[in-house]
PDB file of C-alpha atoms and ligand atoms in Angstrom:
ATOM      1  CA  MET A 995     143.290  86.413  85.690  1.00  0.00           C
ATOM      2  CA  SER A 996     144.394  86.476  89.303  1.00  0.00           C
ATOM      3  CA  ASN A 997     142.388  84.703  92.054  1.00  0.00           C
ATOM      4  CA  VAL A 998     144.120  86.750  94.720  1.00  0.00           C
ATOM      5  CA  PRO A 999     141.644  88.864  96.831  1.00  0.00           C
ATOM      6  CA  VAL A1000     141.924  92.547  96.177  1.00  0.00           C
ATOM      7  CA  ALA A1001     141.280  95.702  98.281  1.00  0.00           C
ATOM      8  CA  VAL A1002     141.137  99.284  97.075  1.00  0.00           C
ATOM      9  CA  VAL A1003     141.375 102.429  99.239  1.00  0.00           C
ATOM     10  CA  THR A1004     140.482 105.756  97.641  1.00  0.00           C
ATOM     11  CA  GLY A1005     142.469 108.959  98.490  1.00  0.00           C
ATOM     12  CA  SER A1006     145.148 106.934 100.280  1.00  0.00           C
ATOM     13  CA  ASN A1007     148.366 108.838  99.603  1.00  0.00           C
ATOM     14  CA  LYS A1008     148.093 110.459 103.024  1.00  0.00           C
ATOM     15  CA  GLY A1009     146.031 110.834 106.182  1.00  0.00           C
ATOM     16  CA  ILE A1010     143.511 108.200 107.211  1.00  0.00           C
ATOM     17  CA  GLY A1011     143.485 106.563 103.861  1.00  0.00           C
ATOM     18  CA  PHE A1012     147.243 105.952 104.059  1.00  0.00           C
ATOM     19  CA  ALA A1013     146.801 104.458 107.535  1.00  0.00           C
ATOM     20  CA  ILE A1014     143.995 102.243 106.271  1.00  0.00           C
ATOM     21  CA  VAL A1015     146.278 100.879 103.578  1.00  0.00           C
ATOM     22  CA  ARG A1016     149.063 100.329 106.091  1.00  0.00           C
ATOM     23  CA  ALA A1017     146.722  98.296 108.322  1.00  0.00           C
ATOM     24  CA  LEU A1018     145.332  96.360 105.331  1.00  0.00           C
ATOM     25  CA  CYS A1019     148.846  95.517 104.165  1.00  0.00           C
ATOM     26  CA  LYS A1020     149.352  93.843 107.578  1.00  0.00           C
ATOM     27  CA  GLN A1021     145.930  92.148 107.846  1.00  0.00           C
ATOM     28  CA  PHE A1022     144.265  91.645 104.448  1.00  0.00           C
ATOM     29  CA  PRO A1023     145.156  88.345 102.744  1.00  0.00           C
ATOM     30  CA  GLY A1024     145.595  89.731  99.239  1.00  0.00           C
ATOM     31  CA  ASP A1025     146.683  92.646  97.112  1.00  0.00           C
ATOM     32  CA  VAL A1026     146.051  96.110  98.520  1.00  0.00           C
ATOM     33  CA  TYR A1027     145.809  99.138  96.190  1.00  0.00           C
ATOM     34  CA  LEU A1028     146.880 102.524  97.477  1.00  0.00           C
ATOM     35  CA  THR A1029     145.221 104.955  95.054  1.00  0.00           C
ATOM     36  CA  ALA A1030     145.778 108.650  94.587  1.00  0.00           C
ATOM     37  CA  ARG A1031     144.717 111.328  92.103  1.00  0.00           C
ATOM     38  CA  ASP A1032     148.362 112.286  91.663  1.00  0.00           C
ATOM     39  CA  PRO A1033     150.630 109.456  90.565  1.00  0.00           C
ATOM     40  CA  GLY A1034     153.720 111.155  92.120  1.00  0.00           C
ATOM     41  CA  ARG A1035     152.176 111.519  95.532  1.00  0.00           C
ATOM     42  CA  GLY A1036     150.780 107.976  95.265  1.00  0.00           C
ATOM     43  CA  GLN A1037     154.113 106.367  94.374  1.00  0.00           C
ATOM     44  CA  GLU A1038     155.850 108.269  97.112  1.00  0.00           C
ATOM     45  CA  ALA A1039     153.384 106.862  99.594  1.00  0.00           C
ATOM     46  CA  VAL A1040     153.899 103.312  98.294  1.00  0.00           C
ATOM     47  CA  ALA A1041     157.654 103.838  98.757  1.00  0.00           C
ATOM     48  CA  LYS A1042     157.114 104.996 102.326  1.00  0.00           C
ATOM     49  CA  LEU A1043     155.252 101.808 103.140  1.00  0.00           C
ATOM     50  CA  GLN A1044     157.966  99.743 101.471  1.00  0.00           C
ATOM     51  CA  GLU A1045     160.447 101.332 103.887  1.00  0.00           C
ATOM     52  CA  GLU A1046     158.228  99.887 106.635  1.00  0.00           C
ATOM     53  CA  GLY A1047     158.443  96.426 104.995  1.00  0.00           C
ATOM     54  CA  LEU A1048     154.900  96.673 103.613  1.00  0.00           C
ATOM     55  CA  ARG A1049     153.804  95.932 100.001  1.00  0.00           C
ATOM     56  CA  ALA A1050     151.047  98.108  98.621  1.00  0.00           C
ATOM     57  CA  LEU A1051     150.347  98.368  94.966  1.00  0.00           C
ATOM     58  CA  PHE A1052     149.460 101.587  93.173  1.00  0.00           C
ATOM     59  CA  HIS A1053     146.702 102.686  90.829  1.00  0.00           C
ATOM     60  CA  GLN A1054     145.782 106.224  89.877  1.00  0.00           C
ATOM     61  CA  LEU A1055     142.275 107.301  90.895  1.00  0.00           C
ATOM     62  CA  ASP A1056     140.693 110.737  90.860  1.00  0.00           C
ATOM     63  CA  ILE A1057     137.169 110.305  92.105  1.00  0.00           C
ATOM     64  CA  ASP A1058     136.177 113.548  90.378  1.00  0.00           C
ATOM     65  CA  ASP A1059     137.054 112.050  87.036  1.00  0.00           C
ATOM     66  CA  LEU A1060     134.725 109.407  85.609  1.00  0.00           C
ATOM     67  CA  GLN A1061     137.336 108.295  83.096  1.00  0.00           C
ATOM     68  CA  SER A1062     139.821 107.651  85.885  1.00  0.00           C
ATOM     69  CA  ILE A1063     137.205 105.678  87.842  1.00  0.00           C
ATOM     70  CA  ARG A1064     136.374 103.590  84.739  1.00  0.00           C
ATOM     71  CA  ALA A1065     140.035 102.898  84.043  1.00  0.00           C
ATOM     72  CA  LEU A1066     140.393 101.452  87.570  1.00  0.00           C
ATOM     73  CA  ARG A1067     137.173  99.486  87.025  1.00  0.00           C
ATOM     74  CA  ASP A1068     138.448  97.950  83.785  1.00  0.00           C
ATOM     75  CA  PHE A1069     141.832  97.120  85.342  1.00  0.00           C
ATOM     76  CA  LEU A1070     140.201  95.385  88.267  1.00  0.00           C
ATOM     77  CA  LYS A1071     137.864  93.417  86.030  1.00  0.00           C
ATOM     78  CA  GLU A1072     140.699  92.325  83.796  1.00  0.00           C
ATOM     79  CA  LYS A1073     143.335  91.511  86.416  1.00  0.00           C
ATOM     80  CA  TYR A1074     141.164  90.175  89.264  1.00  0.00           C
ATOM     81  CA  GLY A1075     137.728  89.529  87.780  1.00  0.00           C
ATOM     82  CA  GLY A1076     136.232  91.760  90.437  1.00  0.00           C
ATOM     83  CA  LEU A1077     136.835  93.343  93.853  1.00  0.00           C
ATOM     84  CA  ASN A1078     136.736  92.132  97.425  1.00  0.00           C
ATOM     85  CA  VAL A1079     137.146  95.249  99.557  1.00  0.00           C
ATOM     86  CA  LEU A1080     136.433  98.930  98.697  1.00  0.00           C
ATOM     87  CA  VAL A1081     137.125 101.769 101.138  1.00  0.00           C
ATOM     88  CA  ASN A1082     135.728 105.121  99.912  1.00  0.00           C
ATOM     89  CA  ASN A1083     137.970 107.383 101.963  1.00  0.00           C
ATOM     90  CA  ALA A1084     138.772 110.262  99.621  1.00  0.00           C
ATOM     91  CA  GLY A1085     137.304 113.525 100.744  1.00  0.00           C
ATOM     92  CA  ILE A1086     137.827 117.262 101.070  1.00  0.00           C
ATOM     93  CA  ALA A1087     136.891 119.987 103.468  1.00  0.00           C
ATOM     94  CA  PHE A1088     137.304 123.752 103.325  1.00  0.00           C
ATOM     95  CA  LYS A1089     138.988 125.236 106.365  1.00  0.00           C
ATOM     96  CA  VAL A1090     136.656 127.026 108.804  1.00  0.00           C
ATOM     97  CA  HIS A1091     138.115 130.451 108.016  1.00  0.00           C
ATOM     98  CA  ASP A1092     138.192 129.956 104.226  1.00  0.00           C
ATOM     99  CA  THR A1093     136.603 132.980 102.555  1.00  0.00           C
ATOM    100  CA  THR A1094     135.487 131.203  99.389  1.00  0.00           C
ATOM    101  CA  PRO A1095     131.780 132.007  98.848  1.00  0.00           C
ATOM    102  CA  PHE A1096     129.587 129.410 100.488  1.00  0.00           C
ATOM    103  CA  ALA A1097     127.861 128.421  97.246  1.00  0.00           C
ATOM    104  CA  VAL A1098     131.319 127.620  95.735  1.00  0.00           C
ATOM    105  CA  GLN A1099     132.270 125.645  98.780  1.00  0.00           C
ATOM    106  CA  ALA A1100     129.006 123.748  98.544  1.00  0.00           C
ATOM    107  CA  GLU A1101     129.435 122.888  94.904  1.00  0.00           C
ATOM    108  CA  VAL A1102     133.100 121.870  95.277  1.00  0.00           C
ATOM    109  CA  THR A1103     132.592 119.833  98.461  1.00  0.00           C
ATOM    110  CA  LEU A1104     129.534 118.005  97.200  1.00  0.00           C
ATOM    111  CA  LYS A1105     131.272 117.267  93.859  1.00  0.00           C
ATOM    112  CA  THR A1106     133.962 115.191  95.541  1.00  0.00           C
ATOM    113  CA  ASN A1107     132.510 113.932  98.798  1.00  0.00           C
ATOM    114  CA  PHE A1108     129.081 112.990  97.537  1.00  0.00           C
ATOM    115  CA  PHE A1109     129.020 112.854  93.699  1.00  0.00           C
ATOM    116  CA  GLY A1110     132.563 111.473  93.389  1.00  0.00           C
ATOM    117  CA  THR A1111     132.033 108.818  96.001  1.00  0.00           C
ATOM    118  CA  ARG A1112     128.698 107.909  94.422  1.00  0.00           C
ATOM    119  CA  ASN A1113     130.336 107.583  90.960  1.00  0.00           C
ATOM    120  CA  VAL A1114     133.001 105.233  92.397  1.00  0.00           C
ATOM    121  CA  CYS A1115     130.179 103.107  93.885  1.00  0.00           C
ATOM    122  CA  THR A1116     128.226 103.116  90.648  1.00  0.00           C
ATOM    123  CA  GLU A1117     131.224 101.790  88.737  1.00  0.00           C
ATOM    124  CA  LEU A1118     132.786  99.452  91.342  1.00  0.00           C
ATOM    125  CA  LEU A1119     129.971  97.969  93.352  1.00  0.00           C
ATOM    126  CA  PRO A1120     128.903  95.683  90.423  1.00  0.00           C
ATOM    127  CA  LEU A1121     132.376  94.195  90.594  1.00  0.00           C
ATOM    128  CA  LEU A1122     132.034  93.130  94.189  1.00  0.00           C
ATOM    129  CA  LYS A1123     132.604  89.428  94.779  1.00  0.00           C
ATOM    130  CA  PRO A1124     130.630  87.414  97.319  1.00  0.00           C
ATOM    131  CA  TYR A1125     131.574  88.308 100.916  1.00  0.00           C
ATOM    132  CA  GLY A1126     132.723  91.710  99.625  1.00  0.00           C
ATOM    133  CA  ARG A1127     133.061  94.527 102.110  1.00  0.00           C
ATOM    134  CA  VAL A1128     132.478  98.253 101.409  1.00  0.00           C
ATOM    135  CA  VAL A1129     133.263 101.078 103.761  1.00  0.00           C
ATOM    136  CA  ASN A1130     132.178 104.645 103.062  1.00  0.00           C
ATOM    137  CA  VAL A1131     134.077 107.111 105.243  1.00  0.00           C
ATOM    138  CA  SER A1132     131.527 109.656 106.393  1.00  0.00           C
ATOM    139  CA  SER A1133     131.701 111.686 109.625  1.00  0.00           C
ATOM    140  CA  MET A1134     129.938 112.339 112.932  1.00  0.00           C
ATOM    141  CA  VAL A1135     129.356 115.771 111.331  1.00  0.00           C
ATOM    142  CA  SER A1136     126.698 113.991 109.111  1.00  0.00           C
ATOM    143  CA  SER A1137     124.730 113.285 112.303  1.00  0.00           C
ATOM    144  CA  SER A1138     125.061 116.735 113.762  1.00  0.00           C
ATOM    145  CA  ALA A1139     124.213 118.273 110.323  1.00  0.00           C
ATOM    146  CA  LEU A1140     121.167 116.026 110.126  1.00  0.00           C
ATOM    147  CA  GLY A1141     120.059 117.356 113.464  1.00  0.00           C
ATOM    148  CA  ASN A1142     120.195 120.911 112.106  1.00  0.00           C
ATOM    149  CA  CYS A1143     118.069 120.110 109.017  1.00  0.00           C
ATOM    150  CA  SER A1144     114.376 120.959 108.885  1.00  0.00           C
ATOM    151  CA  ARG A1145     111.949 118.268 110.207  1.00  0.00           C
ATOM    152  CA  GLU A1146     110.896 117.582 106.668  1.00  0.00           C
ATOM    153  CA  LEU A1147     114.501 117.016 105.447  1.00  0.00           C
ATOM    154  CA  GLN A1148     115.336 114.901 108.519  1.00  0.00           C
ATOM    155  CA  GLN A1149     112.364 112.689 107.745  1.00  0.00           C
ATOM    156  CA  LYS A1150     113.556 112.183 104.173  1.00  0.00           C
ATOM    157  CA  PHE A1151     117.148 111.468 105.165  1.00  0.00           C
ATOM    158  CA  ARG A1152     116.043 108.941 107.810  1.00  0.00           C
ATOM    159  CA  SER A1153     113.531 107.230 105.532  1.00  0.00           C
ATOM    160  CA  ASP A1154     113.981 103.555 104.798  1.00  0.00           C
ATOM    161  CA  ALA A1155     112.359 104.052 101.387  1.00  0.00           C
ATOM    162  CA  ILE A1156     114.439 106.977 100.003  1.00  0.00           C
ATOM    163  CA  THR A1157     115.858 106.120  96.567  1.00  0.00           C
ATOM    164  CA  GLU A1158     119.316 106.956  95.262  1.00  0.00           C
ATOM    165  CA  ASP A1159     117.702 109.216  92.640  1.00  0.00           C
ATOM    166  CA  GLU A1160     115.759 111.041  95.341  1.00  0.00           C
ATOM    167  CA  LEU A1161     119.015 111.517  97.323  1.00  0.00           C
ATOM    168  CA  VAL A1162     120.842 112.858  94.271  1.00  0.00           C
ATOM    169  CA  GLU A1163     118.002 115.284  93.737  1.00  0.00           C
ATOM    170  CA  LEU A1164     118.213 116.486  97.310  1.00  0.00           C
ATOM    171  CA  MET A1165     122.079 116.960  97.158  1.00  0.00           C
ATOM    172  CA  THR A1166     121.703 118.795  93.860  1.00  0.00           C
ATOM    173  CA  LYS A1167     118.989 121.039  95.367  1.00  0.00           C
ATOM    174  CA  PHE A1168     121.263 121.935  98.299  1.00  0.00           C
ATOM    175  CA  VAL A1169     123.929 123.220  95.875  1.00  0.00           C
ATOM    176  CA  GLU A1170     121.288 125.168  93.872  1.00  0.00           C
ATOM    177  CA  ASP A1171     119.718 126.571  97.063  1.00  0.00           C
ATOM    178  CA  THR A1172     123.164 127.934  98.171  1.00  0.00           C
ATOM    179  CA  LYS A1173     123.552 129.658  94.827  1.00  0.00           C
ATOM    180  CA  LYS A1174     120.253 131.390  95.396  1.00  0.00           C
ATOM    181  CA  SER A1175     121.089 132.051  99.044  1.00  0.00           C
ATOM    182  CA  VAL A1176     117.930 130.302 100.141  1.00  0.00           C
ATOM    183  CA  HIS A1177     119.441 127.144 101.661  1.00  0.00           C
ATOM    184  CA  GLU A1178     118.592 128.098 105.263  1.00  0.00           C
ATOM    185  CA  LYS A1179     115.060 129.035 104.328  1.00  0.00           C
ATOM    186  CA  GLU A1180     114.782 125.681 102.625  1.00  0.00           C
ATOM    187  CA  GLY A1181     115.736 123.899 105.771  1.00  0.00           C
ATOM    188  CA  TRP A1182     119.472 123.157 105.185  1.00  0.00           C
ATOM    189  CA  PRO A1183     122.156 123.472 107.822  1.00  0.00           C
ATOM    190  CA  ASN A1184     124.957 126.014 107.247  1.00  0.00           C
ATOM    191  CA  THR A1185     127.651 123.354 106.535  1.00  0.00           C
ATOM    192  CA  ALA A1186     128.577 122.128 103.045  1.00  0.00           C
ATOM    193  CA  TYR A1187     130.825 119.404 104.485  1.00  0.00           C
ATOM    194  CA  GLY A1188     128.058 118.290 106.807  1.00  0.00           C
ATOM    195  CA  VAL A1189     125.492 118.023 103.936  1.00  0.00           C
ATOM    196  CA  SER A1190     128.000 116.138 101.774  1.00  0.00           C
ATOM    197  CA  LYS A1191     128.529 113.579 104.620  1.00  0.00           C
ATOM    198  CA  ILE A1192     124.731 113.360 105.155  1.00  0.00           C
ATOM    199  CA  GLY A1193     124.809 112.339 101.527  1.00  0.00           C
ATOM    200  CA  VAL A1194     127.500 109.647 102.114  1.00  0.00           C
ATOM    201  CA  THR A1195     125.677 108.174 105.121  1.00  0.00           C
ATOM    202  CA  VAL A1196     122.298 108.022 103.426  1.00  0.00           C
ATOM    203  CA  LEU A1197     123.818 106.689 100.243  1.00  0.00           C
ATOM    204  CA  SER A1198     125.332 103.864 102.257  1.00  0.00           C
ATOM    205  CA  ARG A1199     121.944 103.032 103.838  1.00  0.00           C
ATOM    206  CA  ILE A1200     120.408 102.934 100.377  1.00  0.00           C
ATOM    207  CA  GLN A1201     123.152 100.809  98.794  1.00  0.00           C
ATOM    208  CA  ALA A1202     123.084  98.276 101.620  1.00  0.00           C
ATOM    209  CA  ARG A1203     119.278  98.009 101.136  1.00  0.00           C
ATOM    210  CA  MET A1204     119.830  97.414  97.383  1.00  0.00           C
ATOM    211  CA  LEU A1205     122.477  94.769  98.054  1.00  0.00           C
ATOM    212  CA  ASN A1206     120.014  92.983 100.455  1.00  0.00           C
ATOM    213  CA  GLU A1207     117.355  93.080  97.745  1.00  0.00           C
ATOM    214  CA  LYS A1208     119.452  92.175  94.751  1.00  0.00           C
ATOM    215  CA  ARG A1209     122.386  90.115  96.003  1.00  0.00           C
ATOM    216  CA  LYS A1210     121.037  88.587  99.235  1.00  0.00           C
ATOM    217  CA  GLY A1211     122.976  85.334  98.873  1.00  0.00           C
ATOM    218  CA  ASP A1212     126.282  87.058  98.332  1.00  0.00           C
ATOM    219  CA  HIS A1213     126.837  88.132 101.983  1.00  0.00           C
ATOM    220  CA  ILE A1214     128.255  91.586 100.989  1.00  0.00           C
ATOM    221  CA  LEU A1215     128.376  94.080 103.840  1.00  0.00           C
ATOM    222  CA  LEU A1216     128.379  97.827 103.232  1.00  0.00           C
ATOM    223  CA  ASN A1217     128.557 100.466 105.947  1.00  0.00           C
ATOM    224  CA  ALA A1218     129.317 104.139 106.549  1.00  0.00           C
ATOM    225  CA  CYS A1219     131.598 105.151 109.410  1.00  0.00           C
ATOM    226  CA  CYS A1220     133.329 107.986 111.243  1.00  0.00           C
ATOM    227  CA  PRO A1221     137.053 107.538 111.851  1.00  0.00           C
ATOM    228  CA  GLY A1222     136.908 109.943 114.832  1.00  0.00           C
ATOM    229  CA  TRP A1223     138.733 113.245 115.058  1.00  0.00           C
ATOM    230  CA  VAL A1224     142.083 112.493 113.461  1.00  0.00           C
ATOM    231  CA  ARG A1225     145.396 114.403 113.146  1.00  0.00           C
ATOM    232  CA  THR A1226     145.609 114.895 109.386  1.00  0.00           C
ATOM    233  CA  ASP A1227     145.934 117.809 106.924  1.00  0.00           C
ATOM    234  CA  MET A1228     142.160 118.022 107.019  1.00  0.00           C
ATOM    235  CA  ALA A1229     141.634 118.197 110.775  1.00  0.00           C
ATOM    236  CA  GLY A1230     144.928 119.679 111.921  1.00  0.00           C
ATOM    237  CA  PRO A1231     147.421 118.807 114.635  1.00  0.00           C
ATOM    238  CA  HIS A1232     145.086 119.201 117.689  1.00  0.00           C
ATOM    239  CA  ALA A1233     142.783 116.313 116.838  1.00  0.00           C
ATOM    240  CA  THR A1234     142.622 113.501 119.382  1.00  0.00           C
ATOM    241  CA  LYS A1235     143.422 110.362 117.279  1.00  0.00           C
ATOM    242  CA  SER A1236     146.479 109.396 115.304  1.00  0.00           C
ATOM    243  CA  PRO A1237     145.888 108.345 111.673  1.00  0.00           C
ATOM    244  CA  ASP A1238     146.444 104.698 112.655  1.00  0.00           C
ATOM    245  CA  GLU A1239     143.831 105.069 115.434  1.00  0.00           C
ATOM    246  CA  GLY A1240     141.479 106.724 112.886  1.00  0.00           C
ATOM    247  CA  ALA A1241     141.958 103.762 110.595  1.00  0.00           C
ATOM    248  CA  GLU A1242     140.701 101.290 113.182  1.00  0.00           C
ATOM    249  CA  THR A1243     136.939 101.466 112.570  1.00  0.00           C
ATOM    250  CA  PRO A1244     137.196 101.556 108.797  1.00  0.00           C
ATOM    251  CA  VAL A1245     139.600  98.601 108.847  1.00  0.00           C
ATOM    252  CA  TYR A1246     137.275  96.712 111.247  1.00  0.00           C
ATOM    253  CA  LEU A1247     134.394  97.148 108.727  1.00  0.00           C
ATOM    254  CA  ALA A1248     136.604  96.284 105.768  1.00  0.00           C
ATOM    255  CA  LEU A1249     137.697  93.052 107.397  1.00  0.00           C
ATOM    256  CA  LEU A1250     134.337  91.830 108.879  1.00  0.00           C
ATOM    257  CA  PRO A1251     134.667  88.029 108.867  1.00  0.00           C
ATOM    258  CA  SER A1252     132.857  85.919 106.293  1.00  0.00           C
ATOM    259  CA  ASP A1253     130.407  84.542 108.916  1.00  0.00           C
ATOM    260  CA  ALA A1254     129.316  88.077 109.989  1.00  0.00           C
ATOM    261  CA  ASP A1255     125.788  89.051 108.967  1.00  0.00           C
ATOM    262  CA  GLY A1256     126.180  92.637 110.194  1.00  0.00           C
ATOM    263  CA  PRO A1257     126.613  95.469 110.611  1.00  0.00           C
ATOM    264  CA  GLN A1258     124.889  96.191 107.357  1.00  0.00           C
ATOM    265  CA  GLY A1259     123.866  99.660 106.057  1.00  0.00           C
ATOM    266  CA  GLN A1260     124.764 101.226 109.458  1.00  0.00           C
ATOM    267  CA  PHE A1261     126.666 104.310 110.581  1.00  0.00           C
ATOM    268  CA  VAL A1262     129.485 103.116 112.775  1.00  0.00           C
ATOM    269  CA  SER A1263     131.944 104.970 114.955  1.00  0.00           C
ATOM    270  CA  ASN A1264     134.399 103.518 117.442  1.00  0.00           C
ATOM    271  CA  LYS A1265     133.282 100.072 116.079  1.00  0.00           C
ATOM    272  CA  THR A1266     129.815 100.708 117.448  1.00  0.00           C
ATOM    273  CA  VAL A1267     126.589 101.141 115.468  1.00  0.00           C
ATOM    274  CA  ARG A1268     125.106 104.660 116.018  1.00  0.00           C
ATOM    275  CA  THR A1269     121.482 105.635 115.688  1.00  0.00           C
ATOM    276  CA  TRP A1270     120.884 107.627 112.509  1.00  0.00           C
TER     277      TRP A1270
HETATM  278  P1  NAP B 312     143.407 114.367 104.257  1.00  0.00           P
HETATM  279  O1  NAP B 312     144.553 114.103 105.037  1.00  0.00           O
HETATM  280  O2  NAP B 312     143.094 115.674 103.687  1.00  0.00           O
HETATM  281  O3  NAP B 312     143.426 113.364 103.065  1.00  0.00           O
HETATM  282  C1  NAP B 312     142.387 113.313 102.050  1.00  0.00           C
HETATM  283  C2  NAP B 312     142.806 112.339 100.954  1.00  0.00           C
HETATM  284  O4  NAP B 312     141.755 112.304  99.994  1.00  0.00           O
HETATM  285  C3  NAP B 312     144.083 112.774 100.278  1.00  0.00           C
HETATM  286  O5  NAP B 312     144.734 111.604  99.888  1.00  0.00           O
HETATM  287  C4  NAP B 312     143.548 113.494  99.057  1.00  0.00           C
HETATM  288  O6  NAP B 312     144.454 113.474  97.988  1.00  0.00           O
HETATM  289  C5  NAP B 312     142.365 112.649  98.719  1.00  0.00           C
HETATM  290  N1  NAP B 312     141.442 113.257  97.760  1.00  0.00           N
HETATM  291  C6  NAP B 312     140.806 114.424  97.821  1.00  0.00           C
HETATM  292  N2  NAP B 312     140.122 114.640  96.707  1.00  0.00           N
HETATM  293  C7  NAP B 312     140.289 113.504  95.929  1.00  0.00           C
HETATM  294  C8  NAP B 312     139.813 113.150  94.626  1.00  0.00           C
HETATM  295  N3  NAP B 312     139.065 113.902  93.888  1.00  0.00           N
HETATM  296  N4  NAP B 312     140.228 111.919  94.154  1.00  0.00           N
HETATM  297  C9  NAP B 312     141.010 111.124  94.875  1.00  0.00           C
HETATM  298  N5  NAP B 312     141.545 111.493  96.052  1.00  0.00           N
HETATM  299  C10 NAP B 312     141.163 112.614  96.558  1.00  0.00           C
HETATM  300  O7  NAP B 312     142.057 113.964 105.035  1.00  0.00           O
HETATM  301  P2  NAP B 312     141.733 112.857 106.117  1.00  0.00           P
HETATM  302  O8  NAP B 312     141.519 113.471 107.415  1.00  0.00           O
HETATM  303  O9  NAP B 312     142.727 111.755 105.991  1.00  0.00           O
HETATM  304  O10 NAP B 312     140.301 112.396 105.607  1.00  0.00           O
HETATM  305  C11 NAP B 312     140.036 111.116 105.007  1.00  0.00           C
HETATM  306  C12 NAP B 312     138.535 110.918 105.085  1.00  0.00           C
HETATM  307  O11 NAP B 312     138.071 110.895 106.447  1.00  0.00           O
HETATM  308  C13 NAP B 312     137.725 112.031 104.397  1.00  0.00           C
HETATM  309  O12 NAP B 312     136.595 111.449 103.751  1.00  0.00           O
HETATM  310  C14 NAP B 312     137.246 112.850 105.560  1.00  0.00           C
HETATM  311  O13 NAP B 312     136.039 113.595 105.285  1.00  0.00           O
HETATM  312  C15 NAP B 312     136.982 111.851 106.654  1.00  0.00           C
HETATM  313  N6  NAP B 312     137.029 112.300 108.019  1.00  0.00           N
HETATM  314  C16 NAP B 312     138.115 112.811 108.586  1.00  0.00           C
HETATM  315  C17 NAP B 312     138.123 113.279 109.900  1.00  0.00           C
HETATM  316  C18 NAP B 312     139.321 113.787 110.600  1.00  0.00           C
HETATM  317  O14 NAP B 312     139.250 114.219 111.795  1.00  0.00           O
HETATM  318  N7  NAP B 312     140.510 113.860 109.921  1.00  0.00           N
HETATM  319  C19 NAP B 312     136.916 113.121 110.685  1.00  0.00           C
HETATM  320  C20 NAP B 312     135.819 112.604 110.044  1.00  0.00           C
HETATM  321  C21 NAP B 312     135.869 112.085 108.732  1.00  0.00           C
HETATM  322  P3  NAP B 312     145.498 114.725  97.708  1.00  0.00           P
HETATM  323  O15 NAP B 312     146.706 114.485  98.547  1.00  0.00           O
HETATM  324  O16 NAP B 312     145.768 114.568  96.260  1.00  0.00           O
HETATM  325  O17 NAP B 312     144.751 115.999  98.052  1.00  0.00           O
END
């Protein structure tokens, strides 16, 4: 078994995830895994970094596929005896003018952004070594979507006592409500991406609370963040930040020094803790 520290970035064959791997290759003292659902696209990305003189390793990971997540978990357990850094970056967004019915958009978006990310956490967080760092890439859209929820939903999502099961129930209810076309009446905003990222931010708050309760002495730090508005296939060419600039906050959180006792369970953008 290797004692080398290990970092994993989900959805890192392109966009912000790729830039996060690039930065970690330069700054993380250990093995960095670029992961992708498609091995061809993943290997191509690794080769691109190699041309830049950077060494990333590859492992397949489709966060929609529990078997794929578990295969990565078993690999990490066997080869490294755990995990030091996890960046949950993989995500999807329908384009604004996409005509796919809203209920379908809601189901598909929540499946990857919330349920897929949660499944990765369920399988990989138990592997975290002391001083581990976890970064869940959310979005500022989670904050604006929260502001457009009913008072009752806002209270639930801001609660310091909400459980993971309750959050899963709420995310499931959103999808069901869109199918019945009652989501607005039930207090939801009209954005599937926004609700999925509310889920990611609230999940991060819950998970950090659980780490504080169950693994207090292990100094693990877990946060959600927004990378900013970044020029990728998701956000398009008019966004303000380059992918490398978008990677800055996630990388800052992934590399918080071992003597840091925060941020913990926060929503961070531009390296600054934001009020949730
Ligand atoms: P992107 O260029 O579209 O890249 C998304 C990455 O996620 C791709 O590598 C994609 O792989 C991967 N992915 C999607 N579904 C996956 C799955 N089921 N399993 C594994 N990988 C999967 O988007 P981006 O802009 O870099 O976004 C990265 C993250 O930042 C997302 O979580 C996004 O919501 C968030 N974000 C972006 C912005 C922005 O302005 N760009 C702003 C706020 C937050 P494929 O190539 O196989 O599709």
